[in-house]
CSV table of C-alpha atoms in Angstrom, one decimal:
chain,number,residue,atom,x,y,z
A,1,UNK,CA,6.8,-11.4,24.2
A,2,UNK,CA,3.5,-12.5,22.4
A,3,UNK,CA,2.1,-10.3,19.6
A,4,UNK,CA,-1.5,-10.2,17.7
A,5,UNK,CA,-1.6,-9.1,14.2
A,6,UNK,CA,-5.3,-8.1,13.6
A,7,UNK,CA,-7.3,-7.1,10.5
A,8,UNK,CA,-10.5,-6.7,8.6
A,9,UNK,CA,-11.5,-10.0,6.9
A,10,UNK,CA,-14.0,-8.6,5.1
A,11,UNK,CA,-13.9,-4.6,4.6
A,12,UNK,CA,-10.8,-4.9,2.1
A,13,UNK,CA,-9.6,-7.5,0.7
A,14,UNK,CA,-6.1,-5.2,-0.6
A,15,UNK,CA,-5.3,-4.8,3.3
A,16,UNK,CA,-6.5,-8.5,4.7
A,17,UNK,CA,-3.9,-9.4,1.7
A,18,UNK,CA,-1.3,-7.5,3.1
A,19,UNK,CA,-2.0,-9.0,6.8
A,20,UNK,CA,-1.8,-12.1,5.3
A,21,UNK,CA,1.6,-11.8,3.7
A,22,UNK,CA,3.7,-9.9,6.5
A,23,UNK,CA,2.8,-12.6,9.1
A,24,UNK,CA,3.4,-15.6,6.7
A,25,UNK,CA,6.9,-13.5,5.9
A,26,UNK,CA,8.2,-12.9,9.4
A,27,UNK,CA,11.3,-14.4,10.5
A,28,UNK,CA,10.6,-17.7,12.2
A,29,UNK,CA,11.3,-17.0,15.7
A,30,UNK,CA,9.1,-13.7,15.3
A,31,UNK,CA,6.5,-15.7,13.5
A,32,UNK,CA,6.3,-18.6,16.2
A,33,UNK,CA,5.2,-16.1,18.9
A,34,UNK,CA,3.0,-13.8,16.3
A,35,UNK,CA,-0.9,-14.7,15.4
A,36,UNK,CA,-2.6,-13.7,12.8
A,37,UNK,CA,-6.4,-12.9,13.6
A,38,UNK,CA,-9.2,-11.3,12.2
A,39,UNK,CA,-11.0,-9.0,14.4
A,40,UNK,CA,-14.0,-11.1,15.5
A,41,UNK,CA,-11.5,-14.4,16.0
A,42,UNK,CA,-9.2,-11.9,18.3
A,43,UNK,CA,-12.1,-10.9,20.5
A,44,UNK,CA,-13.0,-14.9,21.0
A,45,UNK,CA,-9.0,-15.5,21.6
A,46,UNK,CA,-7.0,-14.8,24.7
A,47,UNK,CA,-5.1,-11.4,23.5
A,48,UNK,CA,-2.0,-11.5,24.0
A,49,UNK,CA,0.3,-7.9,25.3
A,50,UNK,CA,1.3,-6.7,21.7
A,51,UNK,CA,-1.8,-5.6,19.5
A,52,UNK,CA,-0.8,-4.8,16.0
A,53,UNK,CA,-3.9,-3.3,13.9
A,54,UNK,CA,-4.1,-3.4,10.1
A,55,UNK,CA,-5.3,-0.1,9.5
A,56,UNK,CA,-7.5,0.3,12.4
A,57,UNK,CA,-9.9,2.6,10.1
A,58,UNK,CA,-11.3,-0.4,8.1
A,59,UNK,CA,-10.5,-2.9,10.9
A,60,UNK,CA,-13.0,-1.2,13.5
A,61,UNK,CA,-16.1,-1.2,10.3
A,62,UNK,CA,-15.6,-4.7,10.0
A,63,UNK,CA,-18.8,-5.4,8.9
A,64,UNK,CA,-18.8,-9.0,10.9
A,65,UNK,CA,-18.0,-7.3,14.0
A,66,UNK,CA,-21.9,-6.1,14.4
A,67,UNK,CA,-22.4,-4.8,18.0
A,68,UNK,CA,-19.2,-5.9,19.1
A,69,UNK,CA,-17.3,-2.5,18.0
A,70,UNK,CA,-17.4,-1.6,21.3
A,71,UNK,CA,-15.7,-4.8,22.8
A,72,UNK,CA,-13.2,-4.5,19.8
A,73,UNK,CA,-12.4,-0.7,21.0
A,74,UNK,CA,-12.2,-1.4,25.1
A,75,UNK,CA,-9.7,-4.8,24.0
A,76,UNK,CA,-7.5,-2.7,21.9
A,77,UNK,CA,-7.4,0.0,24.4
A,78,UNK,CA,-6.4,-1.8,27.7
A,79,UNK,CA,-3.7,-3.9,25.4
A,80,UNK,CA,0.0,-2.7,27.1
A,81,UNK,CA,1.0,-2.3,23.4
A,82,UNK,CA,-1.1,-1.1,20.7
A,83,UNK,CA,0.9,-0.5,17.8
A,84,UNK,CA,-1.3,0.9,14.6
A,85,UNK,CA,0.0,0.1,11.0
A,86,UNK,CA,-1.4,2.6,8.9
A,87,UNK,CA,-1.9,2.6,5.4
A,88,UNK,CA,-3.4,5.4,4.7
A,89,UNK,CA,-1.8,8.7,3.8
A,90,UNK,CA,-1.0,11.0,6.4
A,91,UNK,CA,-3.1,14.2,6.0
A,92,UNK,CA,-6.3,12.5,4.8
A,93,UNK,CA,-9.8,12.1,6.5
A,94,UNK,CA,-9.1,7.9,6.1
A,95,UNK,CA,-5.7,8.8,8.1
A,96,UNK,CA,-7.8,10.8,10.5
A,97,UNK,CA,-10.1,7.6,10.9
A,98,UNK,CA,-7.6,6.0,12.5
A,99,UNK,CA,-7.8,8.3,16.1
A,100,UNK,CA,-11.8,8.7,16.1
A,101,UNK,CA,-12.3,6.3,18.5
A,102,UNK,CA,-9.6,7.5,20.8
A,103,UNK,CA,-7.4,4.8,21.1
A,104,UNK,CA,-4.0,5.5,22.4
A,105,UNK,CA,-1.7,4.3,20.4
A,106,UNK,CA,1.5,3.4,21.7
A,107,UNK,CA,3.5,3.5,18.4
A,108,UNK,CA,2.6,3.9,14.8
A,109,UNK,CA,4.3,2.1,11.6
A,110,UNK,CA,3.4,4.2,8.3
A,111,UNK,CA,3.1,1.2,5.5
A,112,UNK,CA,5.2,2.3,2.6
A,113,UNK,CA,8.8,3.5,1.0
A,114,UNK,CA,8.6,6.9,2.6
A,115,UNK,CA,7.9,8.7,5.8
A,116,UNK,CA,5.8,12.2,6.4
A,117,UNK,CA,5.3,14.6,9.2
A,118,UNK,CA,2.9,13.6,11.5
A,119,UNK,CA,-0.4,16.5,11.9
A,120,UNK,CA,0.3,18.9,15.5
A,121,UNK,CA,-2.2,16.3,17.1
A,122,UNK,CA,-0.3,13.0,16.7
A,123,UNK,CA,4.1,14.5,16.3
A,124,UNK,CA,4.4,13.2,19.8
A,125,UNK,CA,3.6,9.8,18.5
A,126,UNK,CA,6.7,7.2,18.4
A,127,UNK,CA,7.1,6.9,14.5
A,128,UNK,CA,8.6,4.1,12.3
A,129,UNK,CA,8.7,3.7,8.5
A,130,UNK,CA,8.3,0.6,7.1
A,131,UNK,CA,10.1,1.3,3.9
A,132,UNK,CA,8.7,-1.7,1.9
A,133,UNK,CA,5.8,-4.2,1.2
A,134,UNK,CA,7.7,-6.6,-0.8
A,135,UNK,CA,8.2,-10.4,0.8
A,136,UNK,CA,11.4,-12.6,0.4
A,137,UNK,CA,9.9,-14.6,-2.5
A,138,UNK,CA,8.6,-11.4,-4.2
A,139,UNK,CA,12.0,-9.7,-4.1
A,140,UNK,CA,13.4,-13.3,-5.9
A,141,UNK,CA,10.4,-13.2,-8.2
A,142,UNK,CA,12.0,-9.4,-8.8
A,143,UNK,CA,15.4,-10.5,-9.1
A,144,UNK,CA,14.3,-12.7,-11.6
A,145,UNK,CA,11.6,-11.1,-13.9
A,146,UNK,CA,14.5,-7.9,-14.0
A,147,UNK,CA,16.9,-10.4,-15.4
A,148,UNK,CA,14.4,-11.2,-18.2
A,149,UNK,CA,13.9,-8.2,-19.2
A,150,UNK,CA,16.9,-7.7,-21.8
A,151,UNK,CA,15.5,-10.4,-23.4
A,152,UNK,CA,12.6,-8.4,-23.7
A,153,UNK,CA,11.5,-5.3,-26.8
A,154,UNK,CA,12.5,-2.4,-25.2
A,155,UNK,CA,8.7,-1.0,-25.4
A,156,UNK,CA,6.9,-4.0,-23.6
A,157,UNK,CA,5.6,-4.6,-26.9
A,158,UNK,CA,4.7,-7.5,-25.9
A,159,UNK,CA,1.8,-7.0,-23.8
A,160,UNK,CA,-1.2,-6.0,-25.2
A,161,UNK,CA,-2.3,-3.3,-23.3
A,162,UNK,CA,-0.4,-0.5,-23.6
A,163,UNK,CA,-1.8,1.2,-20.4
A,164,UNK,CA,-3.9,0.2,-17.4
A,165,UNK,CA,-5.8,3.4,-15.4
A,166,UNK,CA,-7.6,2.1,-12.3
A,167,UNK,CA,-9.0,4.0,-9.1
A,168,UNK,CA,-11.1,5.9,-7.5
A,169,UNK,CA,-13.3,7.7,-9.8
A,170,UNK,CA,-12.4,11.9,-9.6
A,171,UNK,CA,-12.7,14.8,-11.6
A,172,UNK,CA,-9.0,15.4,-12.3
A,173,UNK,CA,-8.7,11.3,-12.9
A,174,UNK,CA,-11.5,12.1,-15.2
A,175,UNK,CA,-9.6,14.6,-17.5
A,176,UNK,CA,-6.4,12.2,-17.1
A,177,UNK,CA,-7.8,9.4,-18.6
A,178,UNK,CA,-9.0,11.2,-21.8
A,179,UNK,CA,-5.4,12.6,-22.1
A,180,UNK,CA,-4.7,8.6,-22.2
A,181,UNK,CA,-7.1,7.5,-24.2
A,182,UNK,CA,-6.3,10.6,-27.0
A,183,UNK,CA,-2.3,9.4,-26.8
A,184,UNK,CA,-3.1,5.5,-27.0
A,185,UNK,CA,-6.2,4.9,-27.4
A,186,UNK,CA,-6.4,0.9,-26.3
A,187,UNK,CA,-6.0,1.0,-22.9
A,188,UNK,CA,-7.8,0.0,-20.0
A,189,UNK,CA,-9.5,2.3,-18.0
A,190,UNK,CA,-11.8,1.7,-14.6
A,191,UNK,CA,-12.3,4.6,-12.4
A,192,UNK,CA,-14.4,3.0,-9.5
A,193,UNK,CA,-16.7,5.4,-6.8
A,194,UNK,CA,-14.7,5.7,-3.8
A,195,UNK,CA,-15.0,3.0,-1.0
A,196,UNK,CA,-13.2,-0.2,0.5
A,197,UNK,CA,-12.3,-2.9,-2.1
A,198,UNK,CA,-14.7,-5.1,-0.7
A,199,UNK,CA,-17.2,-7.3,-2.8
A,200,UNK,CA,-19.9,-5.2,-4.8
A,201,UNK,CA,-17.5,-2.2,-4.8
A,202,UNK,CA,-17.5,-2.1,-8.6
A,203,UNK,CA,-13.3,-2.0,-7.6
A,204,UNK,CA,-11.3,-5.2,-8.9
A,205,UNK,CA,-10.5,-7.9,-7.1
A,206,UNK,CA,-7.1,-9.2,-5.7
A,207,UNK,CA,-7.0,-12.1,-8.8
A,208,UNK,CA,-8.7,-9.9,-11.3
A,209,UNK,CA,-6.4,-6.9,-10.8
A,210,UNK,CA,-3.1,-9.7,-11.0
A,211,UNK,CA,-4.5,-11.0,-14.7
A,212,UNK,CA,-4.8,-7.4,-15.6
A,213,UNK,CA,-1.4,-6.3,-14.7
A,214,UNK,CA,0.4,-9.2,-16.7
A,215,UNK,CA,-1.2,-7.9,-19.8
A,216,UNK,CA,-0.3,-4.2,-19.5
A,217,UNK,CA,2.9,-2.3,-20.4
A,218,UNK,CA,2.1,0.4,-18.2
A,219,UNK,CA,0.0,0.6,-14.6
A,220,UNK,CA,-0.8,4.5,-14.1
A,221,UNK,CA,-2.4,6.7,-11.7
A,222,UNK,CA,-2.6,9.6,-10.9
A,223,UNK,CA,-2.5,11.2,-7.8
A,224,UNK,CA,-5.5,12.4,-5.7
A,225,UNK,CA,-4.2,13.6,-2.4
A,226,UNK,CA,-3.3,17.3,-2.1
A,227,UNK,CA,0.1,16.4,0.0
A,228,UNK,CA,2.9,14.3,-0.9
A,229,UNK,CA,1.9,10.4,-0.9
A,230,UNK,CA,4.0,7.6,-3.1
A,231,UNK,CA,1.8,4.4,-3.1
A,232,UNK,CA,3.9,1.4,-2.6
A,233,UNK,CA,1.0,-1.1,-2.7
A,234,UNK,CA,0.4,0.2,-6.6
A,235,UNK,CA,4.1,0.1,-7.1
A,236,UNK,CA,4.7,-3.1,-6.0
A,237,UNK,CA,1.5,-4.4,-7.6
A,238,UNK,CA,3.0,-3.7,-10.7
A,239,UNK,CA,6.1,-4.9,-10.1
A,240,UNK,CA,5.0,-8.6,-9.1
A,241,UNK,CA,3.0,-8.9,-12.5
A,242,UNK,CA,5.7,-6.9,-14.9
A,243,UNK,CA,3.9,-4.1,-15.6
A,244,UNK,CA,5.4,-0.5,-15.2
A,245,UNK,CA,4.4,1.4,-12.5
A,246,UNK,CA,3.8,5.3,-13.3
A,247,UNK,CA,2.6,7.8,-11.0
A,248,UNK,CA,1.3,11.3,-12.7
A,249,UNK,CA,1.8,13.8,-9.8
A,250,UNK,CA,1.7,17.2,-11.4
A,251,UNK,CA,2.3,19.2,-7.6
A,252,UNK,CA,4.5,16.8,-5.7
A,253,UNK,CA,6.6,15.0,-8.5
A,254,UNK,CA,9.9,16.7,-7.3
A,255,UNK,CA,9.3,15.6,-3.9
A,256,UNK,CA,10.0,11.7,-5.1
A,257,UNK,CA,13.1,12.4,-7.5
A,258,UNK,CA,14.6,9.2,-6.0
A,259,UNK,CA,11.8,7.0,-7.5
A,260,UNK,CA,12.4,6.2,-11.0
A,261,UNK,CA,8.7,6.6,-12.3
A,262,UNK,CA,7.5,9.4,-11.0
A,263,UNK,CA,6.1,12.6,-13.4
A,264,UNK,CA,4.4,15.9,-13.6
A,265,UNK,CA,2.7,14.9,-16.9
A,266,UNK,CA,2.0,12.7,-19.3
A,267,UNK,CA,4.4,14.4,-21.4
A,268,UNK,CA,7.2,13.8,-18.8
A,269,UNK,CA,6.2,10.0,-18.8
A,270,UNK,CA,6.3,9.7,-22.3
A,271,UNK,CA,10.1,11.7,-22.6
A,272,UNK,CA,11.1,9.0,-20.4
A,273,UNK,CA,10.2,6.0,-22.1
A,274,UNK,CA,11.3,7.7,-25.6
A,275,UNK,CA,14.8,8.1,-23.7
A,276,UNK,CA,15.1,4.8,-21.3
A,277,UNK,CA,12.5,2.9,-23.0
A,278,UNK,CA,10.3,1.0,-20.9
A,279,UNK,CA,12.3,-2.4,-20.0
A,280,UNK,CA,14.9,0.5,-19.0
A,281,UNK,CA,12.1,2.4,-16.8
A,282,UNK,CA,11.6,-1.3,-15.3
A,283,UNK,CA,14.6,-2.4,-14.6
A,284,UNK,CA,15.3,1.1,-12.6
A,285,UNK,CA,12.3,0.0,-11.0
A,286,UNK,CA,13.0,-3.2,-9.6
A,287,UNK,CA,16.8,-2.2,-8.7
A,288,UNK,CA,14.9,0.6,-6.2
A,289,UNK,CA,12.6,-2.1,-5.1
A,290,UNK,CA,15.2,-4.3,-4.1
A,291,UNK,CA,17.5,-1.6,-2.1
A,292,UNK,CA,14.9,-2.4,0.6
A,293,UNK,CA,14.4,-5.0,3.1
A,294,UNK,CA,11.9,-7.9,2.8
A,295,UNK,CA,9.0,-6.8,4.7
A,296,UNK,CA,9.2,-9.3,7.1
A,297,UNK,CA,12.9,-8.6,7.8
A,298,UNK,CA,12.1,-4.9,8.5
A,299,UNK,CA,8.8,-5.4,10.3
A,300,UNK,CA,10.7,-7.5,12.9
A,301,UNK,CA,13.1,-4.6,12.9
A,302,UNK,CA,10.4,-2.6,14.2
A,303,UNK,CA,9.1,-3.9,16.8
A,304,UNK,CA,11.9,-5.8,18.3
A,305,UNK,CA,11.8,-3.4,21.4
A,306,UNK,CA,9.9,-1.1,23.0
A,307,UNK,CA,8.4,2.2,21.3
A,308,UNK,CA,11.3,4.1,21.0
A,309,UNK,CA,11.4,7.8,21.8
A,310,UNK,CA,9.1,10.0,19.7
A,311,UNK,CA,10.6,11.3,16.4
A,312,UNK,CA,10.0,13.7,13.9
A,313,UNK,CA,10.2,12.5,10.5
A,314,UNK,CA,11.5,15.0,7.7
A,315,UNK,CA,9.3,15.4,4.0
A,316,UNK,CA,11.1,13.4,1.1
């Protein structure tokens, strides 16, 4: 059986990335019968029976796609199977996006380490967990850069920023980042207005984001949804440069005891690297990073059959 993968080429670079990589990371007999298109080029292709949407949300405000939203819409809806890969966190008005059209999804993979209960309107949905973002050669580039780090001071003193703070601009991000700044007080901090990381954004791009994470110690943020979200793109962003990733999540922390970086406070943060130290906090890090499957590997997992039954999927 055939299979589209289909994105927004423009809208956001973070998730056209993330297209990008699964596709070029899918096992080879997978990948030989997979395309990779963006939105316009799959409405100028034949489609094929499998549609697989990179977050449908952006994908459909492709802002290439002009009048043709309606094409894109009636395509994706008469596709057999229209599988949505959502990464977005379940709960949110960007998660809520993703059914405003209508489209009847025949299955839906939630990007990241951890599944969450679907809202009353969608339970019935067949429901996967992809469990990782992290490719074959980025799991060896993890292998190798946790082997390094007992060559490494303890601290990260090595880098020269002791902190990186980047995200959507919010009041309680706000307060955070002079907490920060009071405790060391040469970080980097950009807190951006909310929007797709798309040019003119004011948000970092994909190359400027990498050179700041191999200069900091520490990648932080802190959460801004009111329900339980762990954001594996950050985590693994860090994790491919050697920085430390560190989420602040002063409501939900307990609900991610399994994830070596995650705190209720700064204070908490800071106990931890007084007590591990941070090569210690990393090293944690990558050894949960590489319990999981390559993404490809576990993508193909997926959708190797049909949609399977619908499933509920309990809180972490």
């Amino acid at each position: 059986m055939s299979m589209d993968i289909i994105y927004s080429h423009t809208n956001n670079w973070y998730h056209a990335d993330f297209a990008r990589r699964l596709h070029a990371d899918l096992p080879d007999p997978l990948r030989a019968t997979a395309r990779l298109l963006n939105v316009v080029e799959w409405l100028d292709s034949e489609p094929s029976d499998h549609v697989v949407v990179v977050n449908w949300e952006e994908a459909v405000r492709e802002p290439r796609l002009g009048p043709r939203v309606a094409e894109l819409c009636a395509r994706v809806a008469h596709t057999p199977r229209r599988t949505l890969l959502s990464a977005e966190c379940v709960g949110t008005t960007w998660f809520e996006l993703h059914f405003a059209e209508g489209i009847a999804w025949t299955d839906f993979i939630e990007v990241g380490w951890f599944g969450y209960p679907l809202p009353e309107p969608y339970d019935a949905l067949p429901y996967h967990v992809l469990g990782t973002v992290a490719t074959r050669a980025e799991q060896e580039q993890f292998r190798q850069f946790s082997a390094a780090l007992e060559q490494l001071p303890a601290q990260g003193d090595h880098r020269p920023l002791p902190w990186a703070f980047v995200g959507m601009r919010t009041p309680e991000r706000i307060a955070f980042a002079r907490e920060l700044v009071r405790w060391q007080p040469n970080g980097l901090l950009l807190l951006a207005e909310p929007g797709p990381a798309r040019p003119g954004s004011g948000r970092l791009t994909g190359d400027g984001l990498e050179r700041l994470l191999h200069q900091a110690r520490l990648y932080i943020w802190r959460t801004q949804h009111s329900v339980p979200y762990f954001e594996t793109f950050r985590v693994h962003d860090a994790l491919r440069c050697g920085a430390l990733p560190v989420k602040i999540d002063p409501s939900h922390a307990d609900s991610f005891a399994t994830v070596p970086c995650v705190f209720p406070s700064l204070d908490a943060m800071k106990e931890a690297l007084a007590t591990s130290g941070w090569a210690g906090l990393l090293a944690a890090m990558y050894a949960a990073a590489l319990t999981r499957p390559a993404l490809g590997d576990a993508f193909a997992a997926i959708v190797a059959g049909p949609p399977p039954p619908a499933s509920h999927v309990q809180p972490v």
